[in-house]
Amino acid sequence: MSNPQQLRYSKEHEWLSVAEDGVSTVGITEFAANALGDVVYAQLPEVGSTVTAGESCGELESTKSVSDLYSPVNGEITEINEDVVNDPSLVNSAPFEGGWLFKVRVAKEPADLLSADEYTAFSAG
């Protein structure tokens, strides 16, 4: 499993892209997608809602369990991935591409986000 170097990672297994015009893309990592199993339902935050770093903002349901979705940053939701709502399996098949979950206008990026190498070491155990 290879975590893209340009992304930042949370200890709750979400990834965050570098902000473009203040907006970052958020998804779950391949590690998390594999641990969840086949994702069959995605409840994503509403556009316009505010999210807080480390707090639940939705959930992913798989054939194994239901897992809370946590925001890695504080900010306002600007877009959700309707493709994932319609086909939640994208979370498993393309977690870093088409399986992204939402876009957020970042108010403040927490200092505790991990680099790809740090996240790889963290998720290894």
Short mmCIF file of C-alpha atoms in Angstrom, two decimals:
data_model
loop_
_atom_site.label_atom_id
_atom_site.label_comp_id
_atom_site.label_asym_id
_atom_site.label_seq_id
_atom_site.Cartn_x
_atom_site.Cartn_y
_atom_site.Cartn_z
CA MET A 1 0.00 0.00 0.00
CA SER A 2 1.41 3.36 -1.01
CA ASN A 3 0.18 6.59 0.57
CA PRO A 4 0.53 9.57 -1.79
CA GLN A 5 3.33 11.85 -0.59
CA GLN A 6 1.50 15.10 -1.39
CA LEU A 7 -1.34 14.37 1.07
CA ARG A 8 -1.56 14.88 4.84
CA TYR A 9 -3.09 12.21 7.09
CA SER A 10 -5.03 12.06 10.36
CA LYS A 11 -4.75 9.40 13.04
CA GLU A 12 -8.44 8.65 12.33
CA HIS A 13 -7.31 7.46 8.84
CA GLU A 14 -8.55 10.37 6.73
CA TRP A 15 -6.42 12.11 4.12
CA LEU A 16 -6.38 15.77 3.18
CA SER A 17 -5.13 17.40 -0.01
CA VAL A 18 -3.13 20.62 -0.05
CA ALA A 19 -5.60 23.51 -0.08
CA GLU A 20 -6.26 25.10 -3.47
CA ASP A 21 -7.82 28.55 -3.01
CA GLY A 22 -8.42 27.56 0.62
CA VAL A 23 -10.34 24.36 -0.27
CA SER A 24 -9.02 20.87 0.46
CA THR A 25 -10.34 17.46 -0.55
CA VAL A 26 -10.90 14.80 2.14
CA GLY A 27 -11.17 11.02 1.88
CA ILE A 28 -10.30 7.90 3.83
CA THR A 29 -7.06 6.05 3.37
CA GLU A 30 -6.58 2.74 1.62
CA PHE A 31 -5.70 1.26 5.03
CA ALA A 32 -9.09 2.37 6.41
CA ALA A 33 -10.98 1.23 3.30
CA ASN A 34 -9.41 -2.23 3.57
CA ALA A 35 -10.18 -2.43 7.30
CA LEU A 36 -13.82 -1.45 6.70
CA GLY A 37 -14.42 -4.00 3.97
CA ASP A 38 -16.91 -3.38 1.18
CA VAL A 39 -18.49 0.04 1.73
CA VAL A 40 -22.21 -0.08 0.91
CA TYR A 41 -23.46 3.29 2.23
CA ALA A 42 -21.95 6.76 2.74
CA GLN A 43 -23.54 9.49 4.84
CA LEU A 44 -21.56 12.65 4.11
CA PRO A 45 -21.82 16.10 5.71
CA GLU A 46 -24.15 18.63 4.10
CA VAL A 47 -22.80 21.37 1.85
CA GLY A 48 -22.65 24.57 3.89
CA SER A 49 -22.27 22.76 7.21
CA THR A 50 -19.32 23.41 9.49
CA VAL A 51 -16.96 20.62 10.55
CA THR A 52 -14.47 20.48 13.40
CA ALA A 53 -11.16 18.62 13.35
CA GLY A 54 -11.43 15.28 15.13
CA GLU A 55 -15.23 15.31 15.35
CA SER A 56 -17.64 13.00 13.55
CA CYS A 57 -19.21 14.50 10.42
CA GLY A 58 -20.75 11.45 8.76
CA GLU A 59 -20.46 7.69 8.55
CA LEU A 60 -19.51 4.88 6.26
CA GLU A 61 -21.35 1.57 6.41
CA SER A 62 -19.71 -1.59 5.18
CA THR A 63 -20.59 -5.25 5.11
CA LYS A 64 -18.55 -5.55 8.34
CA SER A 65 -19.56 -2.51 10.39
CA VAL A 66 -20.52 1.15 10.58
CA SER A 67 -17.70 3.62 11.08
CA ASP A 68 -17.81 7.31 11.92
CA LEU A 69 -16.23 9.69 9.45
CA TYR A 70 -14.07 12.37 11.09
CA SER A 71 -12.99 15.69 9.67
CA PRO A 72 -9.22 16.24 9.74
CA VAL A 73 -9.71 20.05 9.76
CA ASN A 74 -12.00 22.86 10.86
CA GLY A 75 -13.96 24.41 8.04
CA GLU A 76 -17.07 24.65 5.88
CA ILE A 77 -18.18 21.91 3.49
CA THR A 78 -18.19 23.23 -0.08
CA GLU A 79 -18.93 20.00 -1.99
CA ILE A 80 -19.66 16.34 -1.42
CA ASN A 81 -18.82 13.53 -3.81
CA GLU A 82 -22.22 12.52 -5.22
CA ASP A 83 -20.52 9.67 -7.09
CA VAL A 84 -19.65 8.07 -3.72
CA VAL A 85 -23.21 8.61 -2.45
CA ASN A 86 -24.50 6.79 -5.56
CA ASP A 87 -21.72 4.16 -5.62
CA PRO A 88 -20.08 3.79 -2.18
CA SER A 89 -17.76 1.05 -3.50
CA LEU A 90 -15.60 3.85 -4.97
CA VAL A 91 -14.24 4.30 -1.44
CA ASN A 92 -12.71 0.82 -1.75
CA SER A 93 -11.73 0.81 -5.41
CA ALA A 94 -10.20 4.31 -5.60
CA PRO A 95 -9.74 5.79 -2.10
CA PHE A 96 -7.26 8.44 -3.28
CA GLU A 97 -8.94 9.29 -6.59
CA GLY A 98 -12.66 8.90 -7.37
CA GLY A 99 -13.47 7.76 -3.83
CA TRP A 100 -12.84 11.14 -2.19
CA LEU A 101 -15.63 12.15 0.18
CA PHE A 102 -15.95 15.92 0.51
CA LYS A 103 -14.30 19.28 -0.04
CA VAL A 104 -13.86 21.73 2.80
CA ARG A 105 -12.88 25.41 2.98
CA VAL A 106 -10.18 25.06 5.59
CA ALA A 107 -10.39 27.51 8.49
CA LYS A 108 -7.31 26.10 10.20
CA GLU A 109 -5.20 23.02 9.53
CA PRO A 110 -4.23 21.23 12.74
CA ALA A 111 -0.53 20.84 13.46
CA ASP A 112 -0.87 17.12 14.21
CA LEU A 113 -1.56 15.92 10.65
CA LEU A 114 0.95 13.33 9.49
CA SER A 115 3.13 13.10 6.40
CA ALA A 116 2.77 10.02 4.18
CA ASP A 117 5.81 8.37 5.80
CA GLU A 118 4.59 9.18 9.32
CA TYR A 119 1.13 7.80 8.51
CA THR A 120 2.60 4.63 7.01
CA ALA A 121 4.57 4.04 10.23
CA PHE A 122 1.49 4.88 12.37
CA SER A 123 -0.83 2.52 10.49
CA ALA A 124 1.76 -0.28 10.55
CA GLY A 125 1.34 -0.55 14.22
#
